[in-house]
PDB file of C-alpha atoms in Angstrom:
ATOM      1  CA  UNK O   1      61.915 113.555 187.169  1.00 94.00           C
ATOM      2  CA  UNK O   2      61.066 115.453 184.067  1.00 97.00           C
ATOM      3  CA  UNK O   3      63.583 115.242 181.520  1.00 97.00           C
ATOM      4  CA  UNK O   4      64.007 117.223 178.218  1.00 98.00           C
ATOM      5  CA  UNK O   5      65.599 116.499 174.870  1.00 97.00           C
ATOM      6  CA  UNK O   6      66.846 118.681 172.327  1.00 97.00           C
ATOM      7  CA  UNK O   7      65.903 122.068 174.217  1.00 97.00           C
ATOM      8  CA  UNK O   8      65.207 125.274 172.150  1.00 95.00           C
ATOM      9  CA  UNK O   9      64.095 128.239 173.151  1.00 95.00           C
ATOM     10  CA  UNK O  10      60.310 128.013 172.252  1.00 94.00           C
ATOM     11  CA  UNK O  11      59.859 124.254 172.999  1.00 96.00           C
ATOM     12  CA  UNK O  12      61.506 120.486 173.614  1.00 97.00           C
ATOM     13  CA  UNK O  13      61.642 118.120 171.007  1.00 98.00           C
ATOM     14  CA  UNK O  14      60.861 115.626 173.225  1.00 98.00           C
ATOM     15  CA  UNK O  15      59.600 115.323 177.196  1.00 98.00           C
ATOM     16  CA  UNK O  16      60.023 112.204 179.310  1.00 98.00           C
ATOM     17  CA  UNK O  17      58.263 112.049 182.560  1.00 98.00           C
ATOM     18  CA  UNK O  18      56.957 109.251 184.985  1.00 97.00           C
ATOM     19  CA  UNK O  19      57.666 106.460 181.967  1.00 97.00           C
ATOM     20  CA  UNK O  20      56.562 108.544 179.179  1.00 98.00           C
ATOM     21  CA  UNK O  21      58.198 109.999 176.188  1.00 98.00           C
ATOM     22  CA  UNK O  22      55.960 112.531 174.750  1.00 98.00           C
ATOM     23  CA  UNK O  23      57.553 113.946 171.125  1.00 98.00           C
ATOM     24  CA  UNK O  24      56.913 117.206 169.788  1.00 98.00           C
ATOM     25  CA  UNK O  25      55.603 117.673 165.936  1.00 98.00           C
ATOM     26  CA  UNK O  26      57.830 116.483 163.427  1.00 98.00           C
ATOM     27  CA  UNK O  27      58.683 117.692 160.327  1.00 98.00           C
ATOM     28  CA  UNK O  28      61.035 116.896 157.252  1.00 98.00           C
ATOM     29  CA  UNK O  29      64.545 118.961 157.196  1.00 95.00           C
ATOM     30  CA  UNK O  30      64.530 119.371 153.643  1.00 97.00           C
ATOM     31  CA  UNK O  31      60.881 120.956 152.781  1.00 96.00           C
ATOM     32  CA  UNK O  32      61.571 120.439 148.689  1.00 97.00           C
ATOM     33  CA  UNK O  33      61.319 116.557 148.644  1.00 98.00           C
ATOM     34  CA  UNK O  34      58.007 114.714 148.343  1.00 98.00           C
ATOM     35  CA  UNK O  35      55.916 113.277 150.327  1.00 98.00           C
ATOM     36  CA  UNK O  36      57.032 109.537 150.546  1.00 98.00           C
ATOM     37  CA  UNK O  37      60.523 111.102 151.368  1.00 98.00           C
ATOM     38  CA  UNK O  38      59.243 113.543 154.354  1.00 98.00           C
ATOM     39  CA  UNK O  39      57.611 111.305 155.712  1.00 98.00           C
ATOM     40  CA  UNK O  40      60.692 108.732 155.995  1.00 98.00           C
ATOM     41  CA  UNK O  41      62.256 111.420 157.100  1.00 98.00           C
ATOM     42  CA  UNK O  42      59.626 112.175 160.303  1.00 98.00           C
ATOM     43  CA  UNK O  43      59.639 108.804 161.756  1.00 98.00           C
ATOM     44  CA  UNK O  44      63.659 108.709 160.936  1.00 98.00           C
ATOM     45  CA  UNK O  45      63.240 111.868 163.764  1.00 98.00           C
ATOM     46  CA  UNK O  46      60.929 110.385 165.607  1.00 98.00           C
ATOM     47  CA  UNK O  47      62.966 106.862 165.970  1.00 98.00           C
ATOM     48  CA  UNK O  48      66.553 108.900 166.897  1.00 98.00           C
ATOM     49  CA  UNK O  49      64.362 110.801 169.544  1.00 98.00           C
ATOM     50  CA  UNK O  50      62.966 107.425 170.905  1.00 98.00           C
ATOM     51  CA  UNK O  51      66.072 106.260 171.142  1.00 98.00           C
ATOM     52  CA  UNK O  52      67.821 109.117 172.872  1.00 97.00           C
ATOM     53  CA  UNK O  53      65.017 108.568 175.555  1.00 97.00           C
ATOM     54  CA  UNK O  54      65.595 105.458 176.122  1.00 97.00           C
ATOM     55  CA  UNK O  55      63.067 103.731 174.083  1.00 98.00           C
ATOM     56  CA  UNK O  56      62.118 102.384 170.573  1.00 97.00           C
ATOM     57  CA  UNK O  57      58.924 102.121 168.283  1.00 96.00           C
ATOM     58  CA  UNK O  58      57.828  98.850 169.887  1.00 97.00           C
ATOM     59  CA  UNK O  59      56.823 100.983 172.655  1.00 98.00           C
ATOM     60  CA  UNK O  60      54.987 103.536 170.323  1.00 98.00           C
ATOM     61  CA  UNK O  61      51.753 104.331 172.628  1.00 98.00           C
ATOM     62  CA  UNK O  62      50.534 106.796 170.049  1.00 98.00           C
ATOM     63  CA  UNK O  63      51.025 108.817 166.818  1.00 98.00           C
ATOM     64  CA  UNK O  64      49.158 111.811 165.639  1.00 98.00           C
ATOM     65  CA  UNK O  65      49.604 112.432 161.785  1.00 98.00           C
ATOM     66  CA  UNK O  66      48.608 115.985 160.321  1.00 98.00           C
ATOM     67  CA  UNK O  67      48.444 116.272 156.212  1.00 98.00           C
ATOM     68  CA  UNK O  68      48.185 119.228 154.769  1.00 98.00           C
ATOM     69  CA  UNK O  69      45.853 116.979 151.725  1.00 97.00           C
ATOM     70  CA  UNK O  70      44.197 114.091 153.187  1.00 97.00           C
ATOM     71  CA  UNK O  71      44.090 112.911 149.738  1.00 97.00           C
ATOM     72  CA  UNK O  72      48.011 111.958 150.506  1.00 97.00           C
ATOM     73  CA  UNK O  73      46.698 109.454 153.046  1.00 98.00           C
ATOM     74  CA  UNK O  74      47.395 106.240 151.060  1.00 98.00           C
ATOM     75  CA  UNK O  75      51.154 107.511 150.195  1.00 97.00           C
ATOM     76  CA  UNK O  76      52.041 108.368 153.957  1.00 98.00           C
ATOM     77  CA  UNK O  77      50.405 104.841 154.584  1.00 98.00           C
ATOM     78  CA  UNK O  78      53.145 103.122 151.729  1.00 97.00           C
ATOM     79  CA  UNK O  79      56.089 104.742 154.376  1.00 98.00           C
ATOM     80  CA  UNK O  80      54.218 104.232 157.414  1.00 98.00           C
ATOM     81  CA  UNK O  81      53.144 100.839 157.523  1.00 97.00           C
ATOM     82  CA  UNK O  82      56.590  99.393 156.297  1.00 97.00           C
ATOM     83  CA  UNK O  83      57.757 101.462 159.341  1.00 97.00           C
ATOM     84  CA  UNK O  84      56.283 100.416 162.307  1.00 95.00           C
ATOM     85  CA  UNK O  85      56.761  97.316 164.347  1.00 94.00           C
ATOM     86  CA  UNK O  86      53.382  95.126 163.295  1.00 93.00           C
ATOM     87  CA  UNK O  87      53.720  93.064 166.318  1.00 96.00           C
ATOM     88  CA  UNK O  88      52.981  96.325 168.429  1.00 96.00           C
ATOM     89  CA  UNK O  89      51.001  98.938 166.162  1.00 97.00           C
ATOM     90  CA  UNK O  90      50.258 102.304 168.385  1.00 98.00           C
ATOM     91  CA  UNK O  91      46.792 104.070 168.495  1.00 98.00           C
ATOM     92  CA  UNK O  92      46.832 106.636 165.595  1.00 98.00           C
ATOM     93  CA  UNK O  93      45.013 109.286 164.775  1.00 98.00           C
ATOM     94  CA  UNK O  94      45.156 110.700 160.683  1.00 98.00           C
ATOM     95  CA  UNK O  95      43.678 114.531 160.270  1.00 98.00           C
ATOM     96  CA  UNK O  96      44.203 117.202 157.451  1.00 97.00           C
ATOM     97  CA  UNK O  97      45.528 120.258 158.833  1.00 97.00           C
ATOM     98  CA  UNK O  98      47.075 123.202 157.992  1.00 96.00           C
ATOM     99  CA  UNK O  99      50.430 123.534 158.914  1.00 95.00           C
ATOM    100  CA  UNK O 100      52.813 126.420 159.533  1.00 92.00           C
ATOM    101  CA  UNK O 101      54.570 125.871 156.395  1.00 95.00           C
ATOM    102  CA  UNK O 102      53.151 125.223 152.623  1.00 95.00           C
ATOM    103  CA  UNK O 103      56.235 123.142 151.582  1.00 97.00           C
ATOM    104  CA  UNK O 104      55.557 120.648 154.733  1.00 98.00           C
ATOM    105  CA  UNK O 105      53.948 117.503 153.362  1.00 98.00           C
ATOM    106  CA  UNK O 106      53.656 115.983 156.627  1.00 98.00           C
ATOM    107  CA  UNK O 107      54.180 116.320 160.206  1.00 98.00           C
ATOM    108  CA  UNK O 108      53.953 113.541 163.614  1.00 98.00           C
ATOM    109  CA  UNK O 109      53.832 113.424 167.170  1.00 98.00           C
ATOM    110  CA  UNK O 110      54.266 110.496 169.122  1.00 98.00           C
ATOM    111  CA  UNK O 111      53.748 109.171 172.508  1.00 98.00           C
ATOM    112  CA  UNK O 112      55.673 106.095 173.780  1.00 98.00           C
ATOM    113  CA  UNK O 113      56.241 104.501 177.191  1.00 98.00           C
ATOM    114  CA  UNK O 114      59.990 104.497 178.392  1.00 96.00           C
TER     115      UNK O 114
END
């Protein structure tokens, strides 16, 4: 059974199906702050929408990051790595991108099993 979380009217913020969780792009709320901020703020998004799955990080199969400057790498790394669960680090995947806004620093999707 497919089940969706947080429906809009152009897209899901988050898709469970046959065990999976599969969460949409993540972005900060509040598009002023900096970077180290935003990104708390993403994986604070991404966590609540594990858990209203059903799941939590430990179960993190994946993460995509997109940065607008690559350059930011090592600061999304200071937030990141004191985020996840070390005992079960996803595959990850780190590219600069645009993204659809200037002011967004950072932005995540994530795969986990349910």
């Amino acid at each position: 059974m497919i089940k969706r979380f947080q429906v809009g009217s152009r897209m899901s913020q988050a898709v469970s199906y046959n065990g999976f969780v599969y969460i949409a792009g993540q972005v900060a709320e509040d598009r002023s702050a900096d970077l180290e901020t935003q990104t708390r703020s993403v994986l604070q998004k991404i966590e609540d929408l594990l858990a209203e799955a059903g799941t939590d990080k430990s179960k993190i199969l994946a993460i995509d990051v997109f940065l607008p400057a690559i350059a930011d790498f090592d600061k999304m790394n200071s937030v990141y790595d004191a985020w996840i669960d070390p005992k079960n680090p996803p595959a990850r995947a780190c590219v600069e991108a645009r993204l659809a806004d200037p002011m967004i620093l950072v932005e995540m999707t994530a795969v986990a099993a349910v």
